[in-house]
Amino acid sequence: AEEVGGGDKDVVKEYFNNSGFQRWKKIYGETDDVNRVQRDIRLGHSKTVENVMGMLKDEGPLTGVTVCDAGCGTGSLSIPLAKEGAIVFASDISAAMVAEAQNKAKEEVAGGVVPKFEVKDLESLEGKYDTVVCLDVLIHYPQNKADGMIAHLASLAEKRLIISFAPKTFYYDLLKRVGELFPGPSKATRAYLHSEADVETALRRVGWKIRKRGLVSTQFYFATLVEAVPA
Ligand code: SAM
């Protein structure tokens, strides 16, 4: 019952359309009505976005580059990508998240190509993109499901794949704090942490290798960032 693709996926979707939407919209937003923990997570997440933008721009200008932002949330990455001229295909399992992202993009992307947003789960994504990015979504996938998800995302990417996830190294530390992020298991979603070695193995199995790694951490936010390319 805890598996993504089974009951868990419906729970995740329901969460991100309701209480999770309210919570994360605030964290990813700019308003002052956040508590200390939420403010810290906002900071950590913004560092992840900044790092990813850096990784992406390192390889040259983004004008005309096609990017799939898988599990786009409120568009925290999609919008700056569009401002840099990337052709962005953004999707999320939550219709509420997608609607919020769409509104923000309409306001914020002046002149550039507004991302194409869709309500879609990762599993049903198709097509080919220069780059596929999936930030802070793996936390909803147990490792056995994460392997398949990573393989699927790699199959959509022609040049590179960027993934961020909560590292297992901080397991106990994080577990203590996870209660702040997600309501109890009876009410909403569990959080799954991943070891970099497991992610690397999943990538290697489908012919990809890690080219860059990074770690973003604040007091309450941890993310390992990997950029992978065909081996
Ligand atoms: N990537 C965004 C960012 O970094 O700003 C959002 C991260 S948020 C913590 C996780 C997002 O993943 C939520 O918007 C949620 O709806 C989405 N999500 C969870 N499971 C998903 C799935 N199976 N397919 C697509 N999106 C999913």
PDB file of C-alpha atoms and ligand atoms in Angstrom:
ATOM      1  CA  ALA A   1       0.000   0.000   0.000  1.00  0.00           C
ATOM      2  CA  GLU A   2       3.034   2.262   0.445  1.00  0.00           C
ATOM      3  CA  GLU A   3       4.232   1.961  -3.120  1.00  0.00           C
ATOM      4  CA  VAL A   4       4.291   4.665  -5.721  1.00  0.00           C
ATOM      5  CA  GLY A   5       2.301   3.436  -8.669  1.00  0.00           C
ATOM      6  CA  GLY A   6      -0.113   1.848  -6.245  1.00  0.00           C
ATOM      7  CA  GLY A   7      -1.891   3.500  -3.356  1.00  0.00           C
ATOM      8  CA  ASP A   8       0.988   5.767  -2.437  1.00  0.00           C
ATOM      9  CA  LYS A   9       0.849   7.652  -5.714  1.00  0.00           C
ATOM     10  CA  ASP A  10      -2.798   8.533  -5.175  1.00  0.00           C
ATOM     11  CA  VAL A  11      -1.971   9.686  -1.664  1.00  0.00           C
ATOM     12  CA  VAL A  12       0.863  11.871  -2.985  1.00  0.00           C
ATOM     13  CA  LYS A  13      -1.407  13.343  -5.664  1.00  0.00           C
ATOM     14  CA  GLU A  14      -4.185  14.039  -3.165  1.00  0.00           C
ATOM     15  CA  TYR A  15      -1.670  15.619  -0.767  1.00  0.00           C
ATOM     16  CA  PHE A  16      -0.193  17.949  -3.414  1.00  0.00           C
ATOM     17  CA  ASN A  17      -3.655  19.000  -4.543  1.00  0.00           C
ATOM     18  CA  ASN A  18      -4.742  19.952  -1.016  1.00  0.00           C
ATOM     19  CA  SER A  19      -2.786  20.519   2.221  1.00  0.00           C
ATOM     20  CA  GLY A  20       0.553  19.833   0.513  1.00  0.00           C
ATOM     21  CA  PHE A  21      -0.281  22.397  -2.132  1.00  0.00           C
ATOM     22  CA  GLN A  22      -1.018  25.073   0.476  1.00  0.00           C
ATOM     23  CA  ARG A  23       2.160  24.240   2.386  1.00  0.00           C
ATOM     24  CA  TRP A  24       4.544  24.057  -0.570  1.00  0.00           C
ATOM     25  CA  LYS A  25       3.051  27.026  -2.408  1.00  0.00           C
ATOM     26  CA  LYS A  26       3.983  29.095   0.642  1.00  0.00           C
ATOM     27  CA  ILE A  27       7.452  27.595   0.973  1.00  0.00           C
ATOM     28  CA  TYR A  28       8.191  28.123  -2.727  1.00  0.00           C
ATOM     29  CA  GLY A  29       6.627  31.585  -2.724  1.00  0.00           C
ATOM     30  CA  GLU A  30       7.771  34.949  -1.466  1.00  0.00           C
ATOM     31  CA  THR A  31       5.221  35.848   1.184  1.00  0.00           C
ATOM     32  CA  ASP A  32       6.136  36.424   4.818  1.00  0.00           C
ATOM     33  CA  ASP A  33       3.627  33.986   6.322  1.00  0.00           C
ATOM     34  CA  VAL A  34       6.171  31.180   6.750  1.00  0.00           C
ATOM     35  CA  ASN A  35       7.602  29.828   9.982  1.00  0.00           C
ATOM     36  CA  ARG A  36      11.298  29.469  10.724  1.00  0.00           C
ATOM     37  CA  VAL A  37      11.522  25.924   9.373  1.00  0.00           C
ATOM     38  CA  GLN A  38       9.629  26.789   6.208  1.00  0.00           C
ATOM     39  CA  ARG A  39      11.834  29.836   5.652  1.00  0.00           C
ATOM     40  CA  ASP A  40      14.914  27.634   5.970  1.00  0.00           C
ATOM     41  CA  ILE A  41      13.542  25.097   3.486  1.00  0.00           C
ATOM     42  CA  ARG A  42      12.711  27.961   1.111  1.00  0.00           C
ATOM     43  CA  LEU A  43      16.336  29.073   1.302  1.00  0.00           C
ATOM     44  CA  GLY A  44      17.715  25.553   0.758  1.00  0.00           C
ATOM     45  CA  HIS A  45      15.421  24.921  -2.185  1.00  0.00           C
ATOM     46  CA  SER A  46      16.320  28.250  -3.790  1.00  0.00           C
ATOM     47  CA  LYS A  47      19.992  27.245  -3.545  1.00  0.00           C
ATOM     48  CA  THR A  48      19.174  24.003  -5.356  1.00  0.00           C
ATOM     49  CA  VAL A  49      17.465  25.938  -8.145  1.00  0.00           C
ATOM     50  CA  GLU A  50      20.416  28.327  -8.340  1.00  0.00           C
ATOM     51  CA  ASN A  51      22.910  25.447  -8.519  1.00  0.00           C
ATOM     52  CA  VAL A  52      20.917  23.708 -11.228  1.00  0.00           C
ATOM     53  CA  MET A  53      20.697  26.905 -13.270  1.00  0.00           C
ATOM     54  CA  GLY A  54      24.470  27.172 -12.892  1.00  0.00           C
ATOM     55  CA  MET A  55      25.015  23.567 -14.037  1.00  0.00           C
ATOM     56  CA  LEU A  56      22.753  24.139 -17.026  1.00  0.00           C
ATOM     57  CA  LYS A  57      24.332  27.406 -18.113  1.00  0.00           C
ATOM     58  CA  ASP A  58      27.861  26.003 -17.723  1.00  0.00           C
ATOM     59  CA  GLU A  59      27.386  24.067 -20.942  1.00  0.00           C
ATOM     60  CA  GLY A  60      26.457  27.128 -22.972  1.00  0.00           C
ATOM     61  CA  PRO A  61      23.458  29.408 -23.485  1.00  0.00           C
ATOM     62  CA  LEU A  62      20.016  27.905 -22.946  1.00  0.00           C
ATOM     63  CA  THR A  63      18.345  29.638 -25.869  1.00  0.00           C
ATOM     64  CA  GLY A  64      16.386  27.047 -27.827  1.00  0.00           C
ATOM     65  CA  VAL A  65      17.444  24.158 -25.594  1.00  0.00           C
ATOM     66  CA  THR A  66      14.529  21.814 -24.835  1.00  0.00           C
ATOM     67  CA  VAL A  67      14.077  20.992 -21.174  1.00  0.00           C
ATOM     68  CA  CYS A  68      11.622  18.642 -19.501  1.00  0.00           C
ATOM     69  CA  ASP A  69      10.954  19.731 -15.904  1.00  0.00           C
ATOM     70  CA  ALA A  70       9.475  16.574 -14.405  1.00  0.00           C
ATOM     71  CA  GLY A  71       7.426  17.234 -11.266  1.00  0.00           C
ATOM     72  CA  CYS A  72       7.669  20.995 -11.777  1.00  0.00           C
ATOM     73  CA  GLY A  73       5.737  22.081  -8.662  1.00  0.00           C
ATOM     74  CA  THR A  74       5.000  25.806  -8.791  1.00  0.00           C
ATOM     75  CA  GLY A  75       7.539  26.397 -11.560  1.00  0.00           C
ATOM     76  CA  SER A  76      10.548  27.406  -9.437  1.00  0.00           C
ATOM     77  CA  LEU A  77      12.914  26.049 -12.079  1.00  0.00           C
ATOM     78  CA  SER A  78      10.725  26.227 -15.197  1.00  0.00           C
ATOM     79  CA  ILE A  79      10.296  30.001 -14.946  1.00  0.00           C
ATOM     80  CA  PRO A  80      13.998  30.972 -14.697  1.00  0.00           C
ATOM     81  CA  LEU A  81      14.722  28.467 -17.477  1.00  0.00           C
ATOM     82  CA  ALA A  82      12.139  30.110 -19.732  1.00  0.00           C
ATOM     83  CA  LYS A  83      13.624  33.524 -18.931  1.00  0.00           C
ATOM     84  CA  GLU A  84      16.954  32.190 -20.250  1.00  0.00           C
ATOM     85  CA  GLY A  85      15.266  31.242 -23.515  1.00  0.00           C
ATOM     86  CA  ALA A  86      14.903  27.489 -22.943  1.00  0.00           C
ATOM     87  CA  ILE A  87      11.907  25.686 -24.460  1.00  0.00           C
ATOM     88  CA  VAL A  88      10.385  24.206 -21.323  1.00  0.00           C
ATOM     89  CA  PHE A  89       7.972  21.284 -21.042  1.00  0.00           C
ATOM     90  CA  ALA A  90       6.857  21.236 -17.438  1.00  0.00           C
ATOM     91  CA  SER A  91       4.543  18.734 -15.786  1.00  0.00           C
ATOM     92  CA  ASP A  92       3.341  17.665 -12.382  1.00  0.00           C
ATOM     93  CA  ILE A  93       0.961  15.084 -10.978  1.00  0.00           C
ATOM     94  CA  SER A  94      -0.876  17.856  -9.096  1.00  0.00           C
ATOM     95  CA  ALA A  95      -3.337  20.012 -11.052  1.00  0.00           C
ATOM     96  CA  ALA A  96      -3.184  22.636  -8.289  1.00  0.00           C
ATOM     97  CA  MET A  97       0.602  22.926  -8.617  1.00  0.00           C
ATOM     98  CA  VAL A  98       0.377  23.179 -12.401  1.00  0.00           C
ATOM     99  CA  ALA A  99      -2.284  25.917 -12.221  1.00  0.00           C
ATOM    100  CA  GLU A 100      -0.128  27.906  -9.793  1.00  0.00           C
ATOM    101  CA  ALA A 101       2.955  27.464 -11.999  1.00  0.00           C
ATOM    102  CA  GLN A 102       1.006  28.573 -15.042  1.00  0.00           C
ATOM    103  CA  ASN A 103      -0.219  31.760 -13.352  1.00  0.00           C
ATOM    104  CA  LYS A 104       3.241  32.631 -12.108  1.00  0.00           C
ATOM    105  CA  ALA A 105       4.791  32.008 -15.516  1.00  0.00           C
ATOM    106  CA  LYS A 106       2.244  34.248 -17.240  1.00  0.00           C
ATOM    107  CA  GLU A 107       3.195  37.079 -14.898  1.00  0.00           C
ATOM    108  CA  GLU A 108       6.914  36.532 -14.756  1.00  0.00           C
ATOM    109  CA  VAL A 109       8.016  35.387 -18.188  1.00  0.00           C
ATOM    110  CA  ALA A 110       7.798  38.546 -20.230  1.00  0.00           C
ATOM    111  CA  GLY A 111       9.065  38.280 -23.742  1.00  0.00           C
ATOM    112  CA  GLY A 112      10.438  34.741 -23.510  1.00  0.00           C
ATOM    113  CA  VAL A 113       8.669  31.516 -24.447  1.00  0.00           C
ATOM    114  CA  VAL A 114       6.234  30.635 -21.634  1.00  0.00           C
ATOM    115  CA  PRO A 115       6.727  26.997 -20.545  1.00  0.00           C
ATOM    116  CA  LYS A 116       4.187  24.445 -21.731  1.00  0.00           C
ATOM    117  CA  PHE A 117       2.585  23.070 -18.572  1.00  0.00           C
ATOM    118  CA  GLU A 118       0.751  19.773 -18.255  1.00  0.00           C
ATOM    119  CA  VAL A 119      -0.866  17.730 -15.508  1.00  0.00           C
ATOM    120  CA  LYS A 120       0.941  14.419 -15.895  1.00  0.00           C
ATOM    121  CA  ASP A 121       2.765  11.925 -13.729  1.00  0.00           C
ATOM    122  CA  LEU A 122       6.398  11.114 -14.396  1.00  0.00           C
ATOM    123  CA  GLU A 123       5.569   7.624 -15.581  1.00  0.00           C
ATOM    124  CA  SER A 124       3.491   8.869 -18.506  1.00  0.00           C
ATOM    125  CA  LEU A 125       6.005  11.405 -19.793  1.00  0.00           C
ATOM    126  CA  GLU A 126       7.172  10.758 -23.325  1.00  0.00           C
ATOM    127  CA  GLY A 127       9.208  12.390 -26.080  1.00  0.00           C
ATOM    128  CA  LYS A 128      12.838  13.480 -26.302  1.00  0.00           C
ATOM    129  CA  TYR A 129      14.424  16.514 -24.687  1.00  0.00           C
ATOM    130  CA  ASP A 130      17.971  17.870 -24.697  1.00  0.00           C
ATOM    131  CA  THR A 131      17.803  17.960 -20.918  1.00  0.00           C
ATOM    132  CA  VAL A 132      15.552  16.366 -18.323  1.00  0.00           C
ATOM    133  CA  VAL A 133      15.446  17.779 -14.800  1.00  0.00           C
ATOM    134  CA  CYS A 134      13.692  16.278 -11.802  1.00  0.00           C
ATOM    135  CA  LEU A 135      14.105  18.185  -8.543  1.00  0.00           C
ATOM    136  CA  ASP A 136      13.022  17.027  -5.107  1.00  0.00           C
ATOM    137  CA  VAL A 137      10.518  14.482  -6.404  1.00  0.00           C
ATOM    138  CA  LEU A 138      12.428  11.278  -5.652  1.00  0.00           C
ATOM    139  CA  ILE A 139      11.533  11.726  -1.985  1.00  0.00           C
ATOM    140  CA  HIS A 140       8.141  10.243  -2.914  1.00  0.00           C
ATOM    141  CA  TYR A 141       9.684   7.111  -4.396  1.00  0.00           C
ATOM    142  CA  PRO A 142      11.051   4.098  -2.524  1.00  0.00           C
ATOM    143  CA  GLN A 143      14.398   2.989  -4.025  1.00  0.00           C
ATOM    144  CA  ASN A 144      12.919   0.027  -5.906  1.00  0.00           C
ATOM    145  CA  LYS A 145      10.510   2.385  -7.714  1.00  0.00           C
ATOM    146  CA  ALA A 146      13.126   5.126  -8.000  1.00  0.00           C
ATOM    147  CA  ASP A 147      15.338   2.872 -10.174  1.00  0.00           C
ATOM    148  CA  GLY A 148      12.614   2.539 -12.795  1.00  0.00           C
ATOM    149  CA  MET A 149      11.820   6.224 -12.601  1.00  0.00           C
ATOM    150  CA  ILE A 150      15.474   7.166 -13.147  1.00  0.00           C
ATOM    151  CA  ALA A 151      15.696   4.793 -16.120  1.00  0.00           C
ATOM    152  CA  HIS A 152      12.536   6.291 -17.585  1.00  0.00           C
ATOM    153  CA  LEU A 153      13.780   9.877 -17.175  1.00  0.00           C
ATOM    154  CA  ALA A 154      17.122   8.932 -18.764  1.00  0.00           C
ATOM    155  CA  SER A 155      15.275   7.468 -21.758  1.00  0.00           C
ATOM    156  CA  LEU A 156      13.670  10.879 -22.373  1.00  0.00           C
ATOM    157  CA  ALA A 157      16.964  12.778 -22.227  1.00  0.00           C
ATOM    158  CA  GLU A 158      19.305  13.182 -25.157  1.00  0.00           C
ATOM    159  CA  LYS A 159      22.198  15.017 -23.517  1.00  0.00           C
ATOM    160  CA  ARG A 160      21.816  15.281 -19.778  1.00  0.00           C
ATOM    161  CA  LEU A 161      19.735  14.450 -16.780  1.00  0.00           C
ATOM    162  CA  ILE A 162      19.759  16.410 -13.538  1.00  0.00           C
ATOM    163  CA  ILE A 163      18.207  14.927 -10.415  1.00  0.00           C
ATOM    164  CA  SER A 164      18.072  16.098  -6.818  1.00  0.00           C
ATOM    165  CA  PHE A 165      17.135  13.925  -3.864  1.00  0.00           C
ATOM    166  CA  ALA A 166      17.339  13.801  -0.086  1.00  0.00           C
ATOM    167  CA  PRO A 167      20.548  11.935   0.752  1.00  0.00           C
ATOM    168  CA  LYS A 168      20.355   8.854   2.935  1.00  0.00           C
ATOM    169  CA  THR A 169      23.461  10.000   4.829  1.00  0.00           C
ATOM    170  CA  PHE A 170      21.303  12.372   6.799  1.00  0.00           C
ATOM    171  CA  TYR A 171      18.754   9.675   7.472  1.00  0.00           C
ATOM    172  CA  TYR A 172      18.385   9.897  11.207  1.00  0.00           C
ATOM    173  CA  ASP A 173      18.865  13.597  11.318  1.00  0.00           C
ATOM    174  CA  LEU A 174      16.286  14.134   8.651  1.00  0.00           C
ATOM    175  CA  LEU A 175      13.801  11.657  10.054  1.00  0.00           C
ATOM    176  CA  LYS A 176      13.574  13.743  13.159  1.00  0.00           C
ATOM    177  CA  ARG A 177      12.707  16.756  11.100  1.00  0.00           C
ATOM    178  CA  VAL A 178      10.591  15.158   8.449  1.00  0.00           C
ATOM    179  CA  GLY A 179       7.604  15.454  10.731  1.00  0.00           C
ATOM    180  CA  GLU A 180       7.815  19.169  10.094  1.00  0.00           C
ATOM    181  CA  LEU A 181       7.596  18.703   6.350  1.00  0.00           C
ATOM    182  CA  PHE A 182       5.065  15.966   6.019  1.00  0.00           C
ATOM    183  CA  PRO A 183       2.152  15.161   8.276  1.00  0.00           C
ATOM    184  CA  GLY A 184       2.141  11.689   9.842  1.00  0.00           C
ATOM    185  CA  PRO A 185       1.942   8.587   7.650  1.00  0.00           C
ATOM    186  CA  SER A 186      -1.750   8.159   8.350  1.00  0.00           C
ATOM    187  CA  LYS A 187      -2.495  11.597   6.962  1.00  0.00           C
ATOM    188  CA  ALA A 188      -0.196  11.971   4.005  1.00  0.00           C
ATOM    189  CA  THR A 189       3.019  10.871   2.400  1.00  0.00           C
ATOM    190  CA  ARG A 190       6.136   9.192   3.667  1.00  0.00           C
ATOM    191  CA  ALA A 191       9.554  10.512   2.802  1.00  0.00           C
ATOM    192  CA  TYR A 192      12.091   8.221   1.093  1.00  0.00           C
ATOM    193  CA  LEU A 193      15.787   9.013   1.222  1.00  0.00           C
ATOM    194  CA  HIS A 194      18.268   7.725  -1.359  1.00  0.00           C
ATOM    195  CA  SER A 195      21.938   6.917  -1.314  1.00  0.00           C
ATOM    196  CA  GLU A 196      24.058   8.443  -4.037  1.00  0.00           C
ATOM    197  CA  ALA A 197      25.473   4.971  -4.752  1.00  0.00           C
ATOM    198  CA  ASP A 198      21.988   3.571  -5.456  1.00  0.00           C
ATOM    199  CA  VAL A 199      21.174   6.448  -7.789  1.00  0.00           C
ATOM    200  CA  GLU A 200      24.526   6.014  -9.531  1.00  0.00           C
ATOM    201  CA  THR A 201      23.911   2.277  -9.981  1.00  0.00           C
ATOM    202  CA  ALA A 202      20.477   2.925 -11.476  1.00  0.00           C
ATOM    203  CA  LEU A 203      22.038   5.381 -13.937  1.00  0.00           C
ATOM    204  CA  ARG A 204      24.914   3.065 -14.839  1.00  0.00           C
ATOM    205  CA  ARG A 205      22.515   0.225 -15.568  1.00  0.00           C
ATOM    206  CA  VAL A 206      20.931   2.269 -18.354  1.00  0.00           C
ATOM    207  CA  GLY A 207      24.261   3.511 -19.757  1.00  0.00           C
ATOM    208  CA  TRP A 208      24.589   6.863 -17.994  1.00  0.00           C
ATOM    209  CA  LYS A 209      27.348   8.251 -15.807  1.00  0.00           C
ATOM    210  CA  ILE A 210      27.485  11.047 -13.266  1.00  0.00           C
ATOM    211  CA  ARG A 211      29.472  14.055 -14.477  1.00  0.00           C
ATOM    212  CA  LYS A 212      28.878  16.510 -11.640  1.00  0.00           C
ATOM    213  CA  ARG A 213      27.691  16.212  -8.064  1.00  0.00           C
ATOM    214  CA  GLY A 214      26.741  18.691  -5.430  1.00  0.00           C
ATOM    215  CA  LEU A 215      25.234  18.921  -2.002  1.00  0.00           C
ATOM    216  CA  VAL A 216      22.924  21.650  -0.829  1.00  0.00           C
ATOM    217  CA  SER A 217      22.200  21.904   2.848  1.00  0.00           C
ATOM    218  CA  THR A 218      20.681  24.301   5.288  1.00  0.00           C
ATOM    219  CA  GLN A 219      19.401  23.513   8.737  1.00  0.00           C
ATOM    220  CA  PHE A 220      16.274  21.698   7.582  1.00  0.00           C
ATOM    221  CA  TYR A 221      16.896  21.079   3.902  1.00  0.00           C
ATOM    222  CA  PHE A 222      19.277  18.585   2.311  1.00  0.00           C
ATOM    223  CA  ALA A 223      19.615  17.765  -1.348  1.00  0.00           C
ATOM    224  CA  THR A 224      22.176  15.827  -3.312  1.00  0.00           C
ATOM    225  CA  LEU A 225      22.375  17.052  -6.872  1.00  0.00           C
ATOM    226  CA  VAL A 226      23.664  14.910  -9.726  1.00  0.00           C
ATOM    227  CA  GLU A 227      24.163  15.725 -13.364  1.00  0.00           C
ATOM    228  CA  ALA A 228      24.358  12.636 -15.555  1.00  0.00           C
ATOM    229  CA  VAL A 229      25.310  12.178 -19.202  1.00  0.00           C
ATOM    230  CA  PRO A 230      25.375   9.172 -21.550  1.00  0.00           C
ATOM    231  CA  ALA A 231      28.448   7.076 -20.642  1.00  0.00           C
TER     232      ALA A 231
HETATM  233  N1  SAM B   1      10.404  20.160  -8.676  1.00  0.00           N
HETATM  234  C1  SAM B   1       9.705  21.226  -7.991  1.00  0.00           C
HETATM  235  C2  SAM B   1      10.689  22.151  -7.345  1.00  0.00           C
HETATM  236  O1  SAM B   1      11.810  21.736  -7.058  1.00  0.00           O
HETATM  237  O2  SAM B   1      10.335  23.317  -7.095  1.00  0.00           O
HETATM  238  C3  SAM B   1       8.682  20.684  -6.965  1.00  0.00           C
HETATM  239  C4  SAM B   1       9.212  19.823  -5.849  1.00  0.00           C
HETATM  240  S1  SAM B   1       7.918  19.279  -4.726  1.00  0.00           S
HETATM  241  C5  SAM B   1       8.760  18.868  -3.244  1.00  0.00           C
HETATM  242  C6  SAM B   1       7.516  17.675  -5.336  1.00  0.00           C
HETATM  243  C7  SAM B   1       6.576  17.725  -6.532  1.00  0.00           C
HETATM  244  O3  SAM B   1       6.542  16.437  -7.141  1.00  0.00           O
HETATM  245  C8  SAM B   1       5.147  18.083  -6.182  1.00  0.00           C
HETATM  246  O4  SAM B   1       4.730  19.190  -6.948  1.00  0.00           O
HETATM  247  C9  SAM B   1       4.368  16.819  -6.531  1.00  0.00           C
HETATM  248  O5  SAM B   1       3.057  17.067  -6.967  1.00  0.00           O
HETATM  249  C10 SAM B   1       5.236  16.190  -7.595  1.00  0.00           C
HETATM  250  N2  SAM B   1       5.100  14.736  -7.760  1.00  0.00           N
HETATM  251  C11 SAM B   1       5.125  13.779  -6.817  1.00  0.00           C
HETATM  252  N3  SAM B   1       4.979  12.557  -7.360  1.00  0.00           N
HETATM  253  C12 SAM B   1       4.877  12.748  -8.692  1.00  0.00           C
HETATM  254  C13 SAM B   1       4.708  11.875  -9.818  1.00  0.00           C
HETATM  255  N4  SAM B   1       4.611  10.558  -9.669  1.00  0.00           N
HETATM  256  N5  SAM B   1       4.642  12.420 -11.040  1.00  0.00           N
HETATM  257  C14 SAM B   1       4.731  13.772 -11.221  1.00  0.00           C
HETATM  258  N6  SAM B   1       4.882  14.637 -10.204  1.00  0.00           N
HETATM  259  C15 SAM B   1       4.951  14.142  -8.955  1.00  0.00           C
END
